mmCIF file of C-alpha atoms in Angstrom:
data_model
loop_
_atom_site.group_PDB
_atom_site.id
_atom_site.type_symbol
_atom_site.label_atom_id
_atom_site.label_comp_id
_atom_site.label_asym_id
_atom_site.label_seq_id
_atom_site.Cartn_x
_atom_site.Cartn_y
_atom_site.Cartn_z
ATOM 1 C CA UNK C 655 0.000 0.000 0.000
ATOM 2 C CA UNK C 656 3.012 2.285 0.463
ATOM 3 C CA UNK C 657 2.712 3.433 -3.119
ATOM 4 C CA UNK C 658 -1.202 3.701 -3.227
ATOM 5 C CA UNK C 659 -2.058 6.945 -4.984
ATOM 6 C CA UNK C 660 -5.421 6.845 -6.036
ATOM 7 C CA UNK C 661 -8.813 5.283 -5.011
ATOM 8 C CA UNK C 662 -11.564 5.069 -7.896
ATOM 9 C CA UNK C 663 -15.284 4.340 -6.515
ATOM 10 C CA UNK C 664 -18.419 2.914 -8.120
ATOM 11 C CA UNK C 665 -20.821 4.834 -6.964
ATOM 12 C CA UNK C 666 -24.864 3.209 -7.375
ATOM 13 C CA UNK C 667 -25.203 1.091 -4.083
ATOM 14 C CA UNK C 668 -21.322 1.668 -3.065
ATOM 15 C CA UNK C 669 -21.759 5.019 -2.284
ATOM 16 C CA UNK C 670 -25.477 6.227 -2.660
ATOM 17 C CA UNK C 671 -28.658 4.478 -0.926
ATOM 18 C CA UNK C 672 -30.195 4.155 -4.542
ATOM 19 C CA UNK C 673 -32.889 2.037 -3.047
ATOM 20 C CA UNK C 674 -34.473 4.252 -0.270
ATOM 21 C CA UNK C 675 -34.085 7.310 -2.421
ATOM 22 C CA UNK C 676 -36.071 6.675 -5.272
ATOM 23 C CA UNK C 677 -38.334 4.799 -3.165
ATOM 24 C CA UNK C 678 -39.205 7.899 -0.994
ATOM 25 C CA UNK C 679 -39.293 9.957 -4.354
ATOM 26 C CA UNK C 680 -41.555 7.662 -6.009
ATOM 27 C CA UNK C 681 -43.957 7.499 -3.742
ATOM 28 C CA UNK C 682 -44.159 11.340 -3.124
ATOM 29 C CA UNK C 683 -44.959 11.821 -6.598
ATOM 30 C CA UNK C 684 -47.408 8.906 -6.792
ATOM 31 C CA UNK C 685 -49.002 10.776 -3.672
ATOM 32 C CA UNK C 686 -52.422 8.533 -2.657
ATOM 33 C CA UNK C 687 -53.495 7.522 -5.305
ATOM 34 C CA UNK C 688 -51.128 3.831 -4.960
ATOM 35 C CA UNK C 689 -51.349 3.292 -1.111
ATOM 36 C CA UNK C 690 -50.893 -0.184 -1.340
ATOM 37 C CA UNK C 691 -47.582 -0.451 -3.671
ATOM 38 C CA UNK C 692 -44.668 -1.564 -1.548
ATOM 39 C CA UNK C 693 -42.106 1.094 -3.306
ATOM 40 C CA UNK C 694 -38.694 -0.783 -2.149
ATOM 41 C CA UNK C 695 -40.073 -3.560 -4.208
ATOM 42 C CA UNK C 696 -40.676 -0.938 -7.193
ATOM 43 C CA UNK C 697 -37.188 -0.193 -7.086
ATOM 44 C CA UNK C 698 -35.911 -3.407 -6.758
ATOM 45 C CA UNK C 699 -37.845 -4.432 -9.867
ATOM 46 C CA UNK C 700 -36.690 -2.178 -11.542
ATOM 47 C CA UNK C 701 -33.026 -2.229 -10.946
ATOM 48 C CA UNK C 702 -33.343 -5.808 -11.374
ATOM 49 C CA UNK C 703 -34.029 -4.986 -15.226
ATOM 50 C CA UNK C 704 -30.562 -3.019 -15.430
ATOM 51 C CA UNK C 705 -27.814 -5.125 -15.555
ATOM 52 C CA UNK C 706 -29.425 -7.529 -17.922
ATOM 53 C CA UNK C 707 -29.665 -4.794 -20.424
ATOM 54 C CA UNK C 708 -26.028 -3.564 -19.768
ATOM 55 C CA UNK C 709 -24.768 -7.365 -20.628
ATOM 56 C CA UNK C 710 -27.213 -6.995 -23.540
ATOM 57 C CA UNK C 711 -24.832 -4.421 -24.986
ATOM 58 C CA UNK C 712 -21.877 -5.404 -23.488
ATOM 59 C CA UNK C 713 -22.278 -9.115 -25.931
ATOM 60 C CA UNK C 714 -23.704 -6.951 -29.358
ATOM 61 C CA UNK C 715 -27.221 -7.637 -28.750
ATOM 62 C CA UNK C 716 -28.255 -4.128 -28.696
ATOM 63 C CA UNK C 717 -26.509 -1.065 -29.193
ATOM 64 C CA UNK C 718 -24.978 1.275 -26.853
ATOM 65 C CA UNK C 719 -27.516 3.536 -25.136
ATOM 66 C CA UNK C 720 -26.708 5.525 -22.102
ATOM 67 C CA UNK C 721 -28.223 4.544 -18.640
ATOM 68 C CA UNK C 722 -30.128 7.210 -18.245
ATOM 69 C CA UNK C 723 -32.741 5.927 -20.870
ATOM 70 C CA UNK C 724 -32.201 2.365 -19.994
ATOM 71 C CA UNK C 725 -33.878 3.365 -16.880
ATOM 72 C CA UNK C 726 -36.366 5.392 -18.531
ATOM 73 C CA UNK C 727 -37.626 2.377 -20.994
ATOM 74 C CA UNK C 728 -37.013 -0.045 -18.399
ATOM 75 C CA UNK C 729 -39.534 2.064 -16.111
ATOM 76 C CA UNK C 730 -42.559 1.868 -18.260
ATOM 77 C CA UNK C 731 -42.485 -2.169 -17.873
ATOM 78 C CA UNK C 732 -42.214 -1.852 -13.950
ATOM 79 C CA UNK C 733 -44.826 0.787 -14.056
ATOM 80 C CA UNK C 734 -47.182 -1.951 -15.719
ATOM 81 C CA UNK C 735 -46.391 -4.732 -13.700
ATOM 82 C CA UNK C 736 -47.332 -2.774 -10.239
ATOM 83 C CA UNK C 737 -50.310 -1.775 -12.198
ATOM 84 C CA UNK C 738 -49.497 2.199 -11.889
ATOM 85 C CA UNK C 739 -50.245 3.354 -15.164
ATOM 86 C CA UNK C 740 -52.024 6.619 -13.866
ATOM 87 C CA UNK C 741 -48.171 8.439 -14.104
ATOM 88 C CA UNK C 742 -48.082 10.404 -16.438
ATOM 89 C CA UNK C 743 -45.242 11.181 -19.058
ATOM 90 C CA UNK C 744 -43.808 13.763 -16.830
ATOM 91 C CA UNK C 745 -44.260 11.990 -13.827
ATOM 92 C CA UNK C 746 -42.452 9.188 -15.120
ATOM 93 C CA UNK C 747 -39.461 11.723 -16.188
ATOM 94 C CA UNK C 748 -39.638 12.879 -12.472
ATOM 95 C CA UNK C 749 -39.609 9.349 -11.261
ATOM 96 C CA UNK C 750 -36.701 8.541 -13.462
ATOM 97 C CA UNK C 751 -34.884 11.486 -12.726
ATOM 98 C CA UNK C 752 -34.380 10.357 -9.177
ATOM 99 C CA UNK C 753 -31.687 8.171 -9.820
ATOM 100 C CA UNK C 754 -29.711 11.556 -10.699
ATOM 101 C CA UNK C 755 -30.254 13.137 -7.219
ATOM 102 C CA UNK C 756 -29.819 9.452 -5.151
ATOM 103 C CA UNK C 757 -28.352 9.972 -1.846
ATOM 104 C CA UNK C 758 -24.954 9.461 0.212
ATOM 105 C CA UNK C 759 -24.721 6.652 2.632
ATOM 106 C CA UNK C 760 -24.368 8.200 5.868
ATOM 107 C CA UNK C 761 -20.242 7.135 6.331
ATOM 108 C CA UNK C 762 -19.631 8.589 2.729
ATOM 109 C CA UNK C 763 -19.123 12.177 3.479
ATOM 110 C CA UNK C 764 -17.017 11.852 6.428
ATOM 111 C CA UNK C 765 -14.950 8.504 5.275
ATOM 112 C CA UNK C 766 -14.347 10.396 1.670
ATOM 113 C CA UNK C 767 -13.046 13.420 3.546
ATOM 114 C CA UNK C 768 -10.597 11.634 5.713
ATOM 115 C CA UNK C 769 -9.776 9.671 2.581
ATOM 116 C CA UNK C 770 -8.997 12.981 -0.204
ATOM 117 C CA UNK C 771 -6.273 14.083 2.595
ATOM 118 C CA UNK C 772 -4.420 11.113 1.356
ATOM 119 C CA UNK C 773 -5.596 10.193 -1.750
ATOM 120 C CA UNK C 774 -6.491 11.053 -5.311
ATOM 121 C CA UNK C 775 -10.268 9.899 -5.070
ATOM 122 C CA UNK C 776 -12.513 9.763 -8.351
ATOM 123 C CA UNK C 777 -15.501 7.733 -9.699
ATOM 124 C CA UNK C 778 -15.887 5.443 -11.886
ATOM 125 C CA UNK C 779 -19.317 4.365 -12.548
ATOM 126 C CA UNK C 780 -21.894 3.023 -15.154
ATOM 127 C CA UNK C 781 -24.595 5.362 -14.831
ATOM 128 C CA UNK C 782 -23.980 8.467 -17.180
ATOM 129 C CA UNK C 783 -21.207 11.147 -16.551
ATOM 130 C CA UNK C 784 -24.512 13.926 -16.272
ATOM 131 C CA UNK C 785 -25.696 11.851 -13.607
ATOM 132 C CA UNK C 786 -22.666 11.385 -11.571
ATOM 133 C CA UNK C 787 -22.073 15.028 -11.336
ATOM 134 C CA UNK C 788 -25.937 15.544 -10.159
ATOM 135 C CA UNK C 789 -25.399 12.725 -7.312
ATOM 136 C CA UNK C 790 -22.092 14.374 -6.334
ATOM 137 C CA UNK C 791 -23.651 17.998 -6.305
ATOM 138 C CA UNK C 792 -26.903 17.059 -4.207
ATOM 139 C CA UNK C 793 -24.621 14.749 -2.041
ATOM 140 C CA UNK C 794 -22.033 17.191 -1.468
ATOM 141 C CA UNK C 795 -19.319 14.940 -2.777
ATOM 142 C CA UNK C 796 -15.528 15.616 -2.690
ATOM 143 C CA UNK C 797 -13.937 13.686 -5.553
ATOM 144 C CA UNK C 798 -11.198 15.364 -7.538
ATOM 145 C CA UNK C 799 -12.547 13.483 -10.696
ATOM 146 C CA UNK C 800 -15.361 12.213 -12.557
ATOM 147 C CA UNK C 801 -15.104 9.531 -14.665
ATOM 148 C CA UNK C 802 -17.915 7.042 -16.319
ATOM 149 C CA UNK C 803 -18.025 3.922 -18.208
ATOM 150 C CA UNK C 804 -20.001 6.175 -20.743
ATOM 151 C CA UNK C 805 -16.775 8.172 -22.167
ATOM 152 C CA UNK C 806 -14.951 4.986 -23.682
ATOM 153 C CA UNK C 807 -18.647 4.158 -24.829
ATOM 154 C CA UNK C 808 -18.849 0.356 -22.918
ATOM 155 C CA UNK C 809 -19.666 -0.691 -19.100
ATOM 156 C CA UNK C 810 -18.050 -2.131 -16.418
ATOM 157 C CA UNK C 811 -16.641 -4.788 -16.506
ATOM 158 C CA UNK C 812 -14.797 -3.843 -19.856
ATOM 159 C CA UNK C 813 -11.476 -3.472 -19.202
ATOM 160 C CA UNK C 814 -11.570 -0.120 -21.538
ATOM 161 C CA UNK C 815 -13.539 1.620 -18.350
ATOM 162 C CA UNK C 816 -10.314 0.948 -16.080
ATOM 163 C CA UNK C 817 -8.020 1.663 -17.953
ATOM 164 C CA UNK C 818 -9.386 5.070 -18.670
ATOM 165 C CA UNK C 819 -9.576 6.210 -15.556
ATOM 166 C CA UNK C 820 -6.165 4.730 -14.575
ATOM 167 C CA UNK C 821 -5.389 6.891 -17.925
ATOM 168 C CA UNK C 822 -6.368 10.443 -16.745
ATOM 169 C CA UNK C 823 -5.833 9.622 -13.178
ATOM 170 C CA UNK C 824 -2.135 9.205 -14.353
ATOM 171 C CA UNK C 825 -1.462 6.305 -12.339
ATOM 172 C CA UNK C 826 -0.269 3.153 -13.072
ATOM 173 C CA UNK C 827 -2.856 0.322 -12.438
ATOM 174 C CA UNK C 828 -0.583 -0.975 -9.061
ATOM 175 C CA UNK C 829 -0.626 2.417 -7.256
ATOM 176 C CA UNK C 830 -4.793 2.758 -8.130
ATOM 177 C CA UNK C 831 -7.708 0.946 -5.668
ATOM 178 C CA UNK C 832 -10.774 0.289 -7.089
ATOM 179 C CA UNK C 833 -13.660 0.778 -3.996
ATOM 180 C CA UNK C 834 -17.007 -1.352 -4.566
ATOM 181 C CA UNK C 835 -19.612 -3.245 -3.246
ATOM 182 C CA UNK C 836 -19.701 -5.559 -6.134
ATOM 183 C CA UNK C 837 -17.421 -8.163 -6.296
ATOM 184 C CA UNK C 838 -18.009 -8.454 -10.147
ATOM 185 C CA UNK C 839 -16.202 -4.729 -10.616
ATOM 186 C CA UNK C 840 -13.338 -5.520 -8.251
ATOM 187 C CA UNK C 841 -12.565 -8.870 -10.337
ATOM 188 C CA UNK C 842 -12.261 -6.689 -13.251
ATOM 189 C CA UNK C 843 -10.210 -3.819 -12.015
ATOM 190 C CA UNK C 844 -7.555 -6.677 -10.080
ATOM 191 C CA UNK C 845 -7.109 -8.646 -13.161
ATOM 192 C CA UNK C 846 -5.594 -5.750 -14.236
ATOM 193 C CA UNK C 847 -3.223 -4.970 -11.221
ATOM 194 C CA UNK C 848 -5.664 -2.707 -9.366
ATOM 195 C CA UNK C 849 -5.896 -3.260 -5.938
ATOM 196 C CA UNK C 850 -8.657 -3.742 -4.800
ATOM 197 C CA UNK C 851 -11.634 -2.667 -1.478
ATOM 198 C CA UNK C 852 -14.461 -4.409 -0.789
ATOM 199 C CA UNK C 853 -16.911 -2.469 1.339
ATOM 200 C CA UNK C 854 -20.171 -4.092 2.347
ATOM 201 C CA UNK C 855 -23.557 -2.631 1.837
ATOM 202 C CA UNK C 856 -26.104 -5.099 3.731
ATOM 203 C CA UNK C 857 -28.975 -2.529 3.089
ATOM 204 C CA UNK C 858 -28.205 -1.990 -0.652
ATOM 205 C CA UNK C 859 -31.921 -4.038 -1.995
ATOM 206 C CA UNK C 860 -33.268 -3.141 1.360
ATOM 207 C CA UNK C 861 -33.919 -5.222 4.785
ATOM 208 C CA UNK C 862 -33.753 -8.808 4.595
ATOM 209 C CA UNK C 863 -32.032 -7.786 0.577
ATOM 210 C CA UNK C 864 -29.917 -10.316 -1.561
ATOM 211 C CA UNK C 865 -26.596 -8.997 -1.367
ATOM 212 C CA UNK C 866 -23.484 -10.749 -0.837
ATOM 213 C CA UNK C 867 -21.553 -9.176 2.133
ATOM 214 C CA UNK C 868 -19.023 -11.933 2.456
ATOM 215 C CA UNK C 869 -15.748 -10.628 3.050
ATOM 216 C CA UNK C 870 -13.316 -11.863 0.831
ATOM 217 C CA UNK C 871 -9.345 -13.211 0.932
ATOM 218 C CA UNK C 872 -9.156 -12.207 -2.859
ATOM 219 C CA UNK C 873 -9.672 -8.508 -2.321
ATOM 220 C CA UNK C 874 -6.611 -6.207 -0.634
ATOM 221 C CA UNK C 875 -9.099 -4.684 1.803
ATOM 222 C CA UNK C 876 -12.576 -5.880 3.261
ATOM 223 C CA UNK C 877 -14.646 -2.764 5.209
ATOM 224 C CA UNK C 878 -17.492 -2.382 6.875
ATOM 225 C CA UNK C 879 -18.206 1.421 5.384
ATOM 226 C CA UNK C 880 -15.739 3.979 3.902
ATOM 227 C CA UNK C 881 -15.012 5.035 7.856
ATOM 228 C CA UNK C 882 -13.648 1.602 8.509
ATOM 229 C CA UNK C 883 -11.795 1.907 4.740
ATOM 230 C CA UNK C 884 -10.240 4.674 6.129
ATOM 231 C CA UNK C 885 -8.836 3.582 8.939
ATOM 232 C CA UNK C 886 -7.664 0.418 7.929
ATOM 233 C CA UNK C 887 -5.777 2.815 4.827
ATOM 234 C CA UNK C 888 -4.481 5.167 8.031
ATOM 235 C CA UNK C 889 -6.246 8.252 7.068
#
């Protein structure tokens, strides 16, 4: 670690609470007229559509569309199934615009502070570069760069996303840490000489979610939120 320079962070469910935040903006804008829709489920349904369409593009089965409006199609077919078709269009813009203002984890402001006083710290995330910077404005986050998989025109886990940010960061892949909860992404970035931090998010899909908190002898560091990543990197 003595020659660890920069740490690069996904950002939906590693650093924002996706799940509670579009679930409390949902149902604001749904108001009373779906009282009975469980809106944690709504989101879960509907991030459960994403990935599948990233691989879709990823293999060549569709082309490359940014994430914002794979939400947006993906919402109309969630909106269906929980039989909520009284939205509107702009409604539905509202709803999908949500995942552009998703909030912090409560550790992430404080642990990413401690963190920058050491480090280089940037993202590097799927969801669109627009949408990054709207997270990190509303969340008041302090990275000195913003990078997405959207600028070499792919998704994690391409190696092309990495290696851009390793790229601009101008850092060789060995003196870089790639910060997750996904164990997919930190794979990725270590097969290329990244090191690599696992941080758990139990309450990413909600209570009593299906996430995989296991800590793991294949990652450099295993944390329980950025605080603990933070002290276990000294800062």
């Amino acid at each position: 670690m003595k020659t660890l320079q920069a740490l690069v962070f996904d950002v939906q469910g590693t650093v924002t609470d996706f799940r509670s935040s579009i679930a409390q903006q949902a149902a604001a804008i749904a108001g009373a007229r779906a009282p009975s829709v469980d809106w944690g489920r709504f989101v879960d349904a509907w991030r459960g559509k994403y990935r599948p369409a990233l691989d879709d593009i990823l293999c060549g089965r569709r082309p490359w569309t940014s994430v914002d409006r794979l939400y947006r199609s993906a919402l109309d077919e969630v909106i269906e199934a929980y039989d909520v078709g009284f939205l509107g269009p702009e409604e539905r813009e509202r709803i999908n615009f949500a995942w552009q203002t998703i909030a912090p984890w409560p550790d992430v402001v404080q642990g990413l502070h401690r963190l920058k006083a050491r480090f280089k710290l940037a993202t590097l995330s799927n969801a669109d570069v627009s949408a990054v910077v709207n997270i990190s404005k509303a969340g008041a986050l302090p990275w000195d760069a913003i990078f997405a998989a959207e600028m070499v025109g792919t998704f994690k886990p391409d190696p092309r996303t990495y290696d851009m940010a390793l790229r601009y960061l101008g850092v060789a892949a060995g003196d870089a840490m790639m910060v997750a909860c996904h164990k997919y992404d930190l794979l990725a970035a270590g097969a290329l000489g990244m090191k690599t931090a696992f941080v758990a998010r139990p309450l990413e899909f909600g209570p009593g979610g299906d996430v995989d908190t296991a800590f793991d002898e294949r990652f450099d560091i295993n944390a329980r939120d950025f605080l603990d990543l933070a002290d276990q990197l000294g800062c």
